Short mmCIF file of C-alpha atoms in Angstrom, two decimals:
data_model
loop_
_atom_site.label_atom_id
_atom_site.label_comp_id
_atom_site.label_asym_id
_atom_site.label_seq_id
_atom_site.Cartn_x
_atom_site.Cartn_y
_atom_site.Cartn_z
CA MET A 1 19.98 -33.38 -91.28
CA ARG A 2 21.76 -31.47 -88.61
CA LYS A 3 23.96 -32.83 -85.57
CA GLY A 4 22.88 -31.94 -82.10
CA SER A 5 25.68 -29.59 -81.76
CA ASP A 6 24.27 -27.64 -84.79
CA LEU A 7 20.96 -27.65 -83.20
CA LEU A 8 22.46 -26.21 -80.04
CA VAL A 9 24.25 -23.42 -81.68
CA ALA A 10 21.32 -22.53 -83.93
CA THR A 11 19.06 -22.37 -80.81
CA LEU A 12 21.47 -20.05 -78.96
CA ALA A 13 21.62 -17.71 -82.05
CA ASN A 14 17.83 -17.89 -82.17
CA GLU A 15 17.99 -16.48 -78.43
CA GLY A 16 20.14 -13.51 -79.67
CA VAL A 17 23.41 -15.03 -78.26
CA ASP A 18 26.41 -13.43 -80.11
CA CYS A 19 29.18 -14.73 -77.99
CA ILE A 20 30.23 -17.60 -75.56
CA PHE A 21 32.96 -17.46 -73.01
CA GLY A 22 34.88 -20.65 -71.94
CA VAL A 23 37.50 -23.32 -72.13
CA PRO A 24 36.26 -26.29 -74.38
CA GLY A 25 37.47 -29.66 -74.02
CA GLU A 26 37.42 -32.82 -76.06
CA GLU A 27 33.79 -33.56 -75.05
CA ASN A 28 32.92 -30.11 -76.61
CA LEU A 29 34.61 -30.56 -79.97
CA ASP A 30 31.38 -31.18 -82.00
CA VAL A 31 30.02 -27.84 -80.43
CA LEU A 32 33.20 -26.03 -81.05
CA GLU A 33 32.95 -27.13 -84.82
CA SER A 34 29.41 -25.89 -84.95
CA LEU A 35 30.44 -22.62 -83.44
CA ARG A 36 33.36 -22.24 -86.08
CA THR A 37 30.73 -22.07 -88.81
CA SER A 38 28.32 -19.93 -86.93
CA ARG A 39 28.03 -16.06 -86.46
CA ILE A 40 28.42 -16.73 -82.66
CA ARG A 41 31.88 -15.64 -81.35
CA LEU A 42 33.90 -17.91 -78.93
CA ILE A 43 35.69 -15.94 -76.36
CA LEU A 44 38.51 -18.27 -75.11
CA THR A 45 39.24 -17.55 -71.52
CA ARG A 46 42.23 -18.88 -69.42
CA HIS A 47 39.95 -20.27 -66.68
CA GLU A 48 36.34 -21.46 -66.51
CA GLN A 49 35.84 -19.41 -63.40
CA ALA A 50 36.49 -16.20 -65.30
CA ALA A 51 34.35 -17.31 -68.13
CA ALA A 52 31.40 -17.70 -65.75
CA PHE A 53 32.14 -14.36 -64.17
CA MET A 54 31.93 -12.81 -67.68
CA ALA A 55 28.76 -14.54 -68.47
CA ALA A 56 27.12 -13.42 -65.19
CA THR A 57 28.10 -9.88 -65.62
CA HIS A 58 26.57 -9.92 -69.27
CA GLY A 59 23.38 -10.94 -67.63
CA ARG A 60 23.68 -8.30 -65.02
CA LEU A 61 24.20 -5.41 -67.39
CA THR A 62 21.93 -6.40 -70.15
CA GLY A 63 19.12 -8.56 -68.42
CA ARG A 64 19.89 -11.15 -71.22
CA PRO A 65 21.72 -14.41 -70.18
CA GLY A 66 25.36 -14.72 -70.83
CA VAL A 67 26.69 -18.09 -71.96
CA CYS A 68 29.61 -20.05 -71.05
CA ILE A 69 31.05 -23.45 -71.89
CA ALA A 70 33.20 -25.87 -70.27
CA THR A 71 34.07 -29.46 -70.68
CA LEU A 72 33.10 -32.19 -68.12
CA GLY A 73 34.53 -33.10 -64.72
CA PRO A 74 37.26 -30.51 -63.50
CA GLY A 75 36.01 -28.01 -66.15
CA ALA A 76 32.52 -28.12 -65.24
CA LEU A 77 33.45 -27.85 -61.47
CA ASN A 78 35.33 -24.71 -62.12
CA PHE A 79 32.06 -23.11 -62.99
CA SER A 80 30.85 -23.68 -59.40
CA THR A 81 31.87 -20.35 -57.97
CA GLY A 82 30.60 -18.50 -61.08
CA ALA A 83 27.32 -20.18 -60.65
CA ALA A 84 26.95 -19.36 -56.97
CA TYR A 85 27.96 -15.74 -57.88
CA ALA A 86 25.10 -15.52 -60.50
CA HIS A 87 22.75 -17.44 -58.31
CA LEU A 88 23.10 -15.23 -55.07
CA GLY A 89 23.46 -12.06 -57.35
CA ALA A 90 20.47 -12.74 -59.34
CA MET A 91 22.26 -12.64 -62.76
CA PRO A 92 20.77 -14.59 -65.69
CA MET A 93 23.38 -16.99 -67.24
CA ILE A 94 23.41 -20.29 -69.06
CA MET A 95 26.16 -22.81 -68.32
CA ILE A 96 26.86 -25.53 -71.00
CA THR A 97 29.06 -28.41 -69.91
CA GLY A 98 30.22 -31.46 -71.87
CA GLN A 99 30.09 -35.17 -70.67
CA LYS A 100 31.16 -38.60 -71.88
CA ALA A 101 28.83 -40.60 -74.25
CA ILE A 102 25.72 -41.87 -72.34
CA MET A 103 25.00 -44.66 -74.85
CA THR A 104 28.46 -46.22 -74.43
CA ALA A 105 31.14 -46.28 -71.82
CA LYS A 106 34.42 -46.81 -73.59
CA GLN A 107 36.37 -44.95 -70.97
CA ALA A 108 34.54 -46.28 -67.82
CA ARG A 109 34.31 -43.71 -65.06
CA PHE A 110 37.32 -41.63 -66.15
CA GLN A 111 36.80 -37.98 -65.42
CA ILE A 112 33.04 -38.61 -64.69
CA VAL A 113 31.33 -36.42 -62.01
CA ASP A 114 27.68 -35.97 -61.35
CA VAL A 115 27.79 -32.34 -62.58
CA VAL A 116 24.01 -32.04 -62.85
CA ALA A 117 23.63 -33.05 -59.20
CA SER A 118 26.55 -30.77 -57.98
CA MET A 119 24.81 -27.83 -59.86
CA LYS A 120 21.50 -28.30 -58.21
CA PRO A 121 21.97 -26.15 -55.21
CA LEU A 122 23.84 -23.42 -57.17
CA THR A 123 21.26 -23.02 -60.04
CA LYS A 124 17.71 -22.22 -60.91
CA MET A 125 17.65 -25.28 -63.12
CA THR A 126 20.10 -28.04 -64.12
CA ARG A 127 19.59 -30.88 -66.54
CA GLN A 128 21.14 -33.37 -69.04
CA ILE A 129 20.16 -33.16 -72.68
CA VAL A 130 19.37 -36.82 -73.62
CA SER A 131 18.47 -36.34 -77.37
CA ALA A 132 19.27 -33.96 -80.11
CA ALA A 133 15.54 -33.56 -81.11
CA SER A 134 14.90 -32.08 -77.55
CA ILE A 135 17.55 -29.34 -77.71
CA PRO A 136 15.43 -26.49 -79.22
CA SER A 137 12.70 -26.89 -76.35
CA VAL A 138 15.35 -27.45 -73.55
CA VAL A 139 17.47 -24.28 -74.59
CA ARG A 140 14.24 -22.09 -74.96
CA ASP A 141 13.06 -23.30 -71.37
CA ALA A 142 16.51 -22.60 -70.03
CA PHE A 143 16.64 -19.02 -71.19
CA ARG A 144 12.92 -18.51 -69.78
CA VAL A 145 13.99 -19.86 -66.35
CA ALA A 146 17.25 -17.84 -66.32
CA MET A 147 15.42 -14.53 -67.08
CA GLU A 148 12.20 -14.89 -64.99
CA GLU A 149 12.27 -13.24 -61.47
CA ARG A 150 14.23 -13.99 -59.53
CA PRO A 151 16.93 -14.16 -62.44
CA GLY A 152 19.75 -16.70 -62.17
CA PRO A 153 22.02 -19.38 -63.69
CA VAL A 154 20.73 -22.56 -65.39
CA HIS A 155 22.98 -25.50 -66.35
CA LEU A 156 22.71 -27.68 -69.45
CA GLU A 157 24.95 -30.75 -69.79
CA LEU A 158 25.32 -31.90 -73.45
CA PRO A 159 26.98 -35.54 -73.81
CA GLU A 160 29.31 -35.90 -76.64
CA ASP A 161 27.21 -38.58 -78.46
CA VAL A 162 24.13 -36.46 -78.17
CA ALA A 163 26.07 -33.48 -79.63
CA ALA A 164 27.41 -35.84 -82.49
CA GLU A 165 23.86 -37.26 -83.09
CA GLU A 166 22.19 -36.67 -86.41
CA SER A 167 18.63 -35.50 -86.08
CA VAL A 168 15.85 -34.36 -88.26
CA ASP A 169 15.49 -30.59 -88.73
CA VAL A 170 13.79 -29.49 -85.54
CA PRO A 171 12.07 -26.13 -85.79
CA MET A 172 13.25 -23.31 -83.32
CA ILE A 173 10.99 -22.23 -80.67
CA PRO A 174 10.43 -18.30 -80.91
CA ALA A 175 11.03 -16.49 -77.64
CA HIS A 176 7.96 -14.71 -76.14
CA PRO A 177 7.82 -11.76 -73.74
CA LEU A 178 8.10 -12.50 -70.25
CA GLU A 179 5.06 -11.23 -68.31
CA ARG A 180 5.29 -10.25 -64.70
CA PRO A 181 2.21 -10.34 -62.43
CA ILE A 182 0.94 -7.00 -61.19
CA ALA A 183 0.43 -6.21 -57.56
CA PRO A 184 -3.32 -6.09 -56.44
CA ARG A 185 -4.91 -2.63 -56.19
CA GLU A 186 -5.73 -3.20 -52.46
CA ALA A 187 -2.14 -3.76 -51.69
CA LEU A 188 -1.08 -0.63 -53.58
CA ASP A 189 -3.85 1.47 -51.75
CA ARG A 190 -2.69 0.12 -48.31
CA ALA A 191 1.05 1.00 -49.10
CA ALA A 192 -0.03 4.45 -50.21
CA ASP A 193 -2.00 5.08 -47.12
CA MET A 194 0.84 4.07 -44.80
CA ILE A 195 3.17 6.47 -46.68
CA LEU A 196 0.81 9.28 -46.48
CA ALA A 197 0.20 8.67 -42.87
CA ALA A 198 4.10 8.64 -42.04
CA ARG A 199 5.98 11.66 -41.07
CA ARG A 200 9.33 10.68 -42.18
CA PRO A 201 9.11 8.07 -44.93
CA LEU A 202 12.51 6.94 -46.43
CA VAL A 203 12.90 4.73 -49.71
CA MET A 204 15.58 1.99 -49.65
CA ILE A 205 16.61 0.48 -52.96
CA GLY A 206 18.07 -3.13 -53.01
CA ALA A 207 19.65 -5.53 -55.36
CA ALA A 208 16.31 -6.56 -57.06
CA GLY A 209 15.48 -2.85 -57.59
CA ASN A 210 18.79 -2.55 -59.60
CA ARG A 211 17.63 -4.26 -62.82
CA PRO A 212 18.45 -2.62 -66.23
CA HIS A 213 14.72 -2.31 -67.17
CA LEU A 214 13.85 -0.40 -63.92
CA VAL A 215 16.31 2.52 -64.12
CA GLU A 216 13.82 4.95 -65.76
CA THR A 217 10.95 4.00 -63.73
CA LEU A 218 12.55 4.14 -60.44
CA SER A 219 14.18 7.45 -61.26
CA SER A 220 10.66 8.80 -62.34
CA PHE A 221 9.25 7.42 -58.94
CA VAL A 222 11.83 9.41 -56.98
CA GLY A 223 11.25 12.37 -58.95
CA ARG A 224 7.42 12.31 -58.71
CA THR A 225 7.10 11.45 -55.11
CA LEU A 226 10.05 13.50 -53.84
CA LEU A 227 10.82 10.94 -51.29
CA PRO A 228 14.48 10.79 -49.88
CA PHE A 229 16.13 7.56 -50.43
CA PHE A 230 19.28 5.39 -49.83
CA ASN A 231 20.44 2.16 -51.14
CA THR A 232 22.10 -1.06 -50.35
CA GLN A 233 25.45 -1.85 -51.88
CA MET A 234 24.01 -3.71 -54.80
CA GLY A 235 21.17 -1.18 -55.23
CA LYS A 236 23.75 1.55 -55.83
CA GLY A 237 23.31 3.49 -59.11
CA ALA A 238 19.62 2.18 -59.59
CA VAL A 239 18.44 5.88 -59.70
CA THR A 240 19.92 8.14 -62.34
CA GLY A 241 21.22 11.66 -61.78
CA GLY A 242 22.76 13.34 -58.70
CA SER A 243 19.40 13.62 -56.98
CA ASN A 244 19.37 15.99 -53.97
CA LEU A 245 17.07 13.32 -52.31
CA TYR A 246 19.96 10.70 -52.08
CA MET A 247 20.78 10.07 -48.48
CA GLY A 248 23.69 7.70 -49.05
CA THR A 249 24.64 3.95 -49.08
CA ALA A 250 24.43 1.49 -46.47
CA ALA A 251 28.07 -0.01 -46.32
CA LEU A 252 27.56 -1.30 -42.88
CA SER A 253 24.62 -3.13 -41.34
CA GLU A 254 24.12 -0.36 -38.53
CA ARG A 255 25.97 2.65 -37.17
CA ASP A 256 27.15 3.87 -40.48
CA HIS A 257 26.57 7.43 -41.34
CA VAL A 258 23.43 6.73 -43.42
CA HIS A 259 21.88 4.99 -40.40
CA GLN A 260 21.18 8.45 -38.87
CA ALA A 261 18.55 8.87 -41.55
CA VAL A 262 17.31 5.12 -41.15
CA ASN A 263 17.03 5.77 -37.36
CA HIS A 264 15.16 8.97 -37.88
CA ALA A 265 12.62 7.56 -40.35
CA ASP A 266 9.25 6.23 -39.10
CA LEU A 267 8.63 4.24 -42.32
CA ILE A 268 10.97 2.41 -44.85
CA ILE A 269 9.80 1.57 -48.38
CA ALA A 270 12.21 -1.18 -49.28
CA VAL A 271 12.25 -1.42 -52.91
CA GLY A 272 13.58 -4.79 -54.17
CA HIS A 273 15.47 -5.83 -50.93
CA ASP A 274 16.87 -9.08 -51.27
CA THR A 275 18.12 -10.66 -48.16
CA ILE A 276 21.21 -12.19 -49.97
CA GLU A 277 22.91 -8.91 -49.00
CA LYS A 278 24.43 -8.37 -45.67
CA PRO A 279 21.61 -6.45 -43.99
CA PRO A 280 21.69 -2.61 -44.81
CA PHE A 281 19.62 -2.11 -41.55
CA LEU A 282 18.60 -4.17 -38.76
CA MET A 283 14.79 -4.41 -37.98
CA LYS A 284 13.80 -4.54 -34.44
CA SER A 285 11.00 -7.14 -33.29
CA ALA A 286 9.23 -4.13 -31.72
CA GLY A 287 9.16 -0.58 -31.37
CA GLY A 288 11.09 0.14 -34.67
CA CYS A 289 9.97 2.01 -37.66
CA LYS A 290 7.39 0.21 -40.10
CA VAL A 291 8.70 -1.37 -43.23
CA ILE A 292 6.87 -1.86 -46.51
CA HIS A 293 8.38 -4.59 -48.88
CA ILE A 294 7.91 -3.89 -52.50
CA GLY A 295 9.17 -6.80 -54.69
CA TYR A 296 8.68 -9.37 -57.44
CA GLN A 297 8.35 -11.92 -54.70
CA SER A 298 7.39 -12.14 -51.05
CA ALA A 299 10.03 -11.11 -48.49
CA ALA A 300 12.19 -13.73 -47.08
CA VAL A 301 11.41 -13.23 -43.39
CA GLU A 302 14.63 -13.09 -41.46
CA GLN A 303 15.45 -12.24 -37.93
CA VAL A 304 16.68 -8.80 -39.17
CA TYR A 305 13.91 -8.18 -41.86
CA HIS A 306 10.20 -8.94 -41.32
CA PRO A 307 8.22 -6.36 -43.19
CA ASP A 308 4.77 -5.06 -41.94
CA ALA A 309 3.27 -4.84 -45.30
CA GLU A 310 4.13 -6.22 -48.79
CA VAL A 311 3.42 -5.21 -52.23
CA ILE A 312 4.20 -8.18 -54.41
CA GLY A 313 4.30 -7.88 -58.31
CA ASP A 314 6.23 -6.14 -61.05
CA ILE A 315 8.33 -3.57 -59.48
CA ALA A 316 8.04 -1.01 -62.30
CA ALA A 317 4.16 -1.31 -62.29
CA THR A 318 4.21 -1.04 -58.45
CA VAL A 319 6.22 2.04 -58.03
CA THR A 320 4.32 3.71 -61.06
CA GLY A 321 1.10 2.99 -59.36
CA LEU A 322 2.44 4.34 -56.02
CA ALA A 323 3.59 7.50 -57.78
CA ASP A 324 0.20 8.07 -59.11
CA ARG A 325 -1.33 7.83 -55.80
CA LEU A 326 1.32 9.96 -54.01
CA GLU A 327 2.38 12.55 -56.50
CA GLY A 328 1.84 16.14 -54.97
CA LYS A 329 0.61 14.83 -51.60
CA LEU A 330 3.86 14.52 -49.86
CA VAL A 331 6.13 17.27 -48.19
CA ALA A 332 9.60 16.45 -47.50
CA ASP A 333 10.45 16.57 -43.79
CA PRO A 334 12.95 19.40 -43.41
CA SER A 335 14.84 17.35 -40.65
CA MET A 336 15.54 14.56 -43.06
CA LEU A 337 16.99 16.72 -45.66
CA GLU A 338 19.04 18.52 -43.06
CA LEU A 339 20.30 15.06 -42.17
CA ARG A 340 21.44 14.48 -45.60
CA GLN A 341 23.92 17.53 -45.44
CA THR A 342 25.32 16.08 -42.19
CA ILE A 343 25.58 12.46 -43.73
CA LEU A 344 27.35 13.55 -47.01
CA SER A 345 29.64 15.98 -45.24
CA LYS A 346 31.02 13.10 -43.18
CA ILE A 347 31.33 10.88 -46.02
CA ASN A 348 33.50 13.50 -47.83
CA ASP A 349 35.62 13.91 -44.62
CA ARG A 350 39.34 13.26 -45.44
CA ALA A 351 38.64 12.75 -49.18
CA GLU A 352 41.73 14.74 -50.03
CA GLU A 353 44.18 13.95 -47.51
CA ASP A 354 47.70 13.72 -48.99
CA ARG A 355 49.23 10.77 -47.14
CA PHE A 356 51.30 8.02 -48.91
CA PRO A 357 50.58 5.10 -49.25
CA ILE A 358 47.30 6.39 -50.44
CA THR A 359 44.23 6.07 -48.18
CA PRO A 360 41.07 4.63 -49.50
CA GLN A 361 39.09 7.76 -49.30
CA ARG A 362 41.63 9.62 -51.56
CA ILE A 363 41.62 6.64 -53.86
CA VAL A 364 37.83 6.89 -54.26
CA HIS A 365 38.12 10.69 -54.55
CA ASP A 366 40.54 10.48 -57.37
CA VAL A 367 38.95 7.70 -59.36
CA ARG A 368 35.79 9.61 -59.24
CA GLN A 369 37.70 12.54 -60.77
CA VAL A 370 39.07 10.56 -63.52
CA MET A 371 35.67 8.42 -64.50
CA PRO A 372 33.04 10.35 -66.42
CA GLU A 373 29.47 9.96 -65.35
CA ASP A 374 28.94 7.00 -67.70
CA GLY A 375 32.31 5.33 -66.89
CA ILE A 376 32.08 1.87 -65.16
CA VAL A 377 34.03 0.81 -62.11
CA CYS A 378 34.09 -2.90 -61.32
CA LEU A 379 35.09 -3.88 -57.82
CA ASP A 380 36.72 -7.09 -56.70
CA ASN A 381 36.21 -7.75 -53.15
CA GLY A 382 38.41 -6.33 -50.33
CA MET A 383 38.42 -3.69 -47.62
CA TYR A 384 38.30 -0.99 -50.33
CA LYS A 385 34.80 -2.16 -51.28
CA PHE A 386 33.54 -0.59 -48.07
CA TRP A 387 34.93 2.91 -49.05
CA PHE A 388 33.77 2.70 -52.76
CA ALA A 389 30.16 1.65 -51.59
CA ARG A 390 30.12 4.69 -49.20
CA ASN A 391 31.98 7.28 -50.80
CA TYR A 392 31.67 6.71 -54.66
CA ARG A 393 28.71 8.81 -56.08
CA THR A 394 27.09 7.40 -59.08
CA HIS A 395 25.22 9.47 -61.60
CA VAL A 396 24.35 6.92 -64.25
CA ALA A 397 22.83 3.36 -63.44
CA ASN A 398 25.20 0.50 -63.29
CA THR A 399 28.45 2.35 -63.32
CA LEU A 400 29.67 0.89 -60.05
CA LEU A 401 29.42 -2.98 -60.04
CA LEU A 402 30.19 -4.62 -56.80
CA ASP A 403 29.11 -7.94 -55.23
CA ASN A 404 27.59 -7.97 -51.67
CA ALA A 405 25.97 -11.35 -52.20
CA LEU A 406 28.45 -14.10 -52.69
CA ALA A 407 31.11 -11.53 -52.29
CA THR A 408 33.81 -13.60 -53.94
CA MET A 409 37.23 -12.55 -54.69
CA GLY A 410 38.60 -12.93 -58.21
CA ALA A 411 35.44 -11.50 -60.13
CA GLY A 412 36.57 -7.84 -60.63
CA LEU A 413 38.73 -8.21 -63.64
CA PRO A 414 36.50 -10.65 -65.69
CA SER A 415 33.38 -8.38 -64.80
CA ALA A 416 35.44 -5.36 -66.14
CA MET A 417 36.41 -7.15 -69.21
CA MET A 418 32.82 -8.02 -69.96
CA ALA A 419 31.76 -4.32 -69.36
CA ALA A 420 34.58 -3.19 -71.80
CA MET A 421 33.15 -5.61 -74.34
CA LEU A 422 29.69 -4.29 -73.98
CA TYR A 423 30.60 -0.59 -73.95
CA PRO A 424 33.83 -0.11 -75.87
CA LYS A 425 33.37 3.68 -76.17
CA ARG A 426 33.11 4.05 -72.43
CA ARG A 427 35.75 4.16 -69.66
CA VAL A 428 36.00 1.07 -67.70
CA MET A 429 38.08 0.39 -64.63
CA ALA A 430 38.71 -2.77 -62.71
CA VAL A 431 39.64 -2.11 -58.97
CA CYS A 432 41.15 -5.15 -57.35
CA GLY A 433 43.09 -5.85 -54.18
CA ASP A 434 46.37 -7.67 -54.75
CA GLY A 435 44.88 -10.84 -53.25
CA GLY A 436 41.66 -10.89 -55.56
CA PHE A 437 43.52 -9.77 -58.65
CA MET A 438 46.05 -12.86 -58.46
CA MET A 439 42.99 -15.23 -58.30
CA ASN A 440 42.31 -14.55 -61.92
CA SER A 441 45.35 -12.39 -63.23
CA GLN A 442 45.69 -14.82 -66.07
CA GLU A 443 42.87 -13.10 -67.72
CA MET A 444 45.03 -10.19 -68.39
CA GLU A 445 46.28 -12.31 -71.48
CA THR A 446 42.66 -12.52 -72.51
CA ALA A 447 41.89 -8.83 -72.27
CA VAL A 448 44.97 -8.04 -74.36
CA ARG A 449 44.26 -10.76 -76.97
CA LEU A 450 40.75 -9.20 -77.30
CA GLY A 451 42.02 -5.74 -77.74
CA LEU A 452 40.05 -4.24 -74.86
CA ASN A 453 40.46 -0.87 -73.52
CA LEU A 454 40.76 -1.35 -69.82
CA VAL A 455 42.47 0.09 -66.71
CA VAL A 456 43.26 -2.29 -63.93
CA VAL A 457 43.94 -0.75 -60.69
CA ILE A 458 45.73 -3.03 -58.10
CA LEU A 459 45.61 -1.89 -54.60
CA ASN A 460 48.57 -3.29 -52.89
CA ASP A 461 49.10 -4.11 -49.13
CA ASN A 462 50.76 -7.30 -49.45
CA GLY A 463 47.94 -9.14 -47.75
CA TYR A 464 44.40 -10.08 -47.34
CA GLY A 465 43.38 -6.75 -46.02
CA MET A 466 39.65 -7.37 -45.19
CA ILE A 467 40.48 -10.41 -43.05
CA ARG A 468 43.50 -8.74 -41.31
CA TRP A 469 41.17 -6.00 -40.38
CA LYS A 470 38.57 -8.32 -38.89
CA GLN A 471 41.36 -10.14 -37.14
CA SER A 472 42.46 -6.97 -35.52
CA VAL A 473 38.83 -5.88 -34.69
CA ASP A 474 38.49 -9.35 -32.91
CA GLU A 475 41.71 -8.53 -31.09
CA PHE A 476 43.65 -11.73 -32.60
CA PRO A 477 47.31 -11.36 -33.24
CA ASP A 478 48.19 -10.57 -36.98
CA PHE A 479 48.98 -14.00 -38.28
CA GLY A 480 48.64 -15.97 -41.47
CA LEU A 481 47.46 -13.33 -43.88
CA THR A 482 50.43 -11.58 -45.46
CA PHE A 483 52.10 -12.62 -48.63
CA GLY A 484 54.65 -11.49 -51.31
CA ASN A 485 53.62 -10.25 -54.70
CA PRO A 486 55.27 -10.11 -58.09
CA ASP A 487 56.53 -6.93 -59.72
CA PHE A 488 53.15 -5.94 -61.11
CA VAL A 489 54.48 -3.55 -63.73
CA ARG A 490 56.72 -6.28 -65.13
CA TYR A 491 53.86 -8.83 -64.77
CA ALA A 492 51.45 -6.57 -66.93
CA GLU A 493 54.31 -6.18 -69.46
CA ALA A 494 54.74 -9.95 -69.67
CA TYR A 495 51.11 -10.14 -70.80
CA GLY A 496 51.57 -7.31 -73.55
CA ALA A 497 49.83 -4.74 -71.24
CA THR A 498 51.21 -1.61 -70.04
CA GLY A 499 52.25 -1.21 -66.43
CA SER A 500 52.53 1.83 -64.08
CA ARG A 501 53.19 2.32 -60.41
CA VAL A 502 52.00 5.22 -58.32
CA THR A 503 54.76 6.57 -56.03
CA ALA A 504 53.26 9.85 -54.82
CA VAL A 505 49.88 10.73 -53.81
CA ASP A 506 49.45 13.46 -56.57
CA ASP A 507 50.59 11.07 -59.29
CA LEU A 508 47.34 8.94 -59.13
CA VAL A 509 45.12 11.19 -61.22
CA PRO A 510 47.55 11.90 -63.97
CA THR A 511 48.63 8.18 -64.11
CA LEU A 512 44.94 7.10 -64.51
CA GLU A 513 44.36 9.83 -67.10
CA ALA A 514 47.42 8.66 -69.12
CA ALA A 515 46.59 5.15 -68.91
CA PHE A 516 43.02 5.77 -70.41
CA ALA A 517 44.46 8.19 -73.00
CA GLY A 518 46.86 5.37 -73.96
CA GLY A 519 44.20 2.89 -74.94
CA GLY A 520 44.62 -0.93 -74.61
CA VAL A 521 45.12 -2.74 -71.22
CA HIS A 522 46.86 -0.75 -68.48
CA LEU A 523 47.73 -1.93 -65.01
CA VAL A 524 48.35 0.52 -62.43
CA GLU A 525 49.82 -0.53 -58.96
CA VAL A 526 48.71 1.76 -56.08
CA PRO A 527 50.12 1.20 -52.74
CA ILE A 528 47.22 1.66 -50.01
CA ASP A 529 47.26 2.20 -46.33
CA TYR A 530 44.18 0.91 -44.56
CA ALA A 531 45.77 1.05 -41.03
CA GLU A 532 44.77 4.67 -40.04
CA ASN A 533 41.50 4.76 -41.59
CA THR A 534 40.35 1.26 -40.11
CA ARG A 535 41.61 2.36 -36.84
CA VAL A 536 39.43 5.72 -37.09
CA LEU A 537 36.58 3.62 -38.39
CA VAL A 538 36.71 1.16 -35.44
CA GLU A 539 36.98 3.98 -32.89
CA GLU A 540 34.13 5.99 -34.56
CA LEU A 541 31.73 2.96 -34.55
CA ARG A 542 32.76 1.82 -31.03
CA ASN A 543 32.09 5.18 -29.66
CA ARG A 544 28.46 4.81 -30.91
CA THR A 545 28.02 1.11 -29.82
CA PRO A 546 30.52 -1.75 -29.43
CA ASP A 547 28.89 -4.24 -31.89
CA ILE A 548 30.36 -3.76 -35.26
CA LYS A 549 28.88 -5.42 -38.43
CA LEU A 550 30.88 -4.92 -41.81
CA ALA A 551 28.77 -5.44 -44.94
#
């Protein structure tokens, strides 16, 4: 006979899980013992939030749910931000939390919070496991739900008496392939006719188009149809290669450089647009260009997004079907390709300016020089995200990870740690503001303990730069958003990492190269100057129209 915890670990192994992230507590001790004697590796983190970010990023990069574990009460509630991060970002993840015994109440209500209820709005499914015999079926269902479109987090609560309960040997339930419905032929024909009738069609790739299994199909679709395309922030990198059809990334909701192409188009084919992102463009209620929505699910009708036609079903099958109908029948509009040169030249403007503290455009330029095509840059959230989204050119899918859904601070370092674990032979860099880094900086110890090869760039402006910028745009006084920082070089060294500080603009590239060459965990502090660039940005956008929206 096996305990419930043994069944849980065996079921996770049956699902292909090879590591679990988290901070166990006394209610997880049976699970911890079952893990000790299994082939599943426990990755002990310093905070439950970081464990959830790592598990979510595992799901984002592999398409398979990452798994994280925490105790009851405060430990479980520390998963909340990570759950929302995965829920809005459509990342498959399994969260397992402990609970006091449900058959007895020897500690009354001590530490007991209704975690299942608290997780309900943040997950696709949340449930308490009430018997050991049910564990194989419950876990199999959890993985199915987490991976089905739209992917997301699932929460399971395992009470300690259920974990300790002995049970007959319950057979594992084998996983089966997930089948996605195929769009009707009529919908494909209608969409193809609309594209053929358009004079200046333009493809937009959104968050749901940026799934690991879609890379080859979407890249083929663009190559076969020769349709110019742009992407949302979370759609960035969905198409491989430095295509000459790439028009740019929508870092703003309107009046960004790429919106010259959006405004010029008479039809937008939105592949996988998910309205959890800040709008990459704003649809007009009348008189604007037509929009075709291609997605796994129907479009969420919003004030700024209400498509004229939909093709609902498996995106890979849909774009392949469209390519079959369109290949060889489309001629690229010369004016659209001319616009591309104008847009890209504006994006590259000031990329090599030599001011110090370093400007965001120069930082993006220098990081791109250091990172190979398959190198992975993981962003936290801050003002610099705008510049990376707009200026950083990707050539391999999933090599710029950013969050334009929950857009939480604190996720950059844990997501980069997960990428470094999955791809130990590739260069991985976390880019964090000083504010976001300090929200999970304790995970530097975890990264060092795991022996990761990772470069962490800290952009230091001694404040919450994004909110200070918005404060300035709204013409409020500069108040309440500045702070002091530790000596980041000594802080890194205290964890056993290597610390460096950039003191001149020409030092950034050699410092980053030396950090990668040295191996291990390196922290590089870079003073950054947003003031001049944000002033120019505000003036640039206000000259077009006064209403500014930052995405």
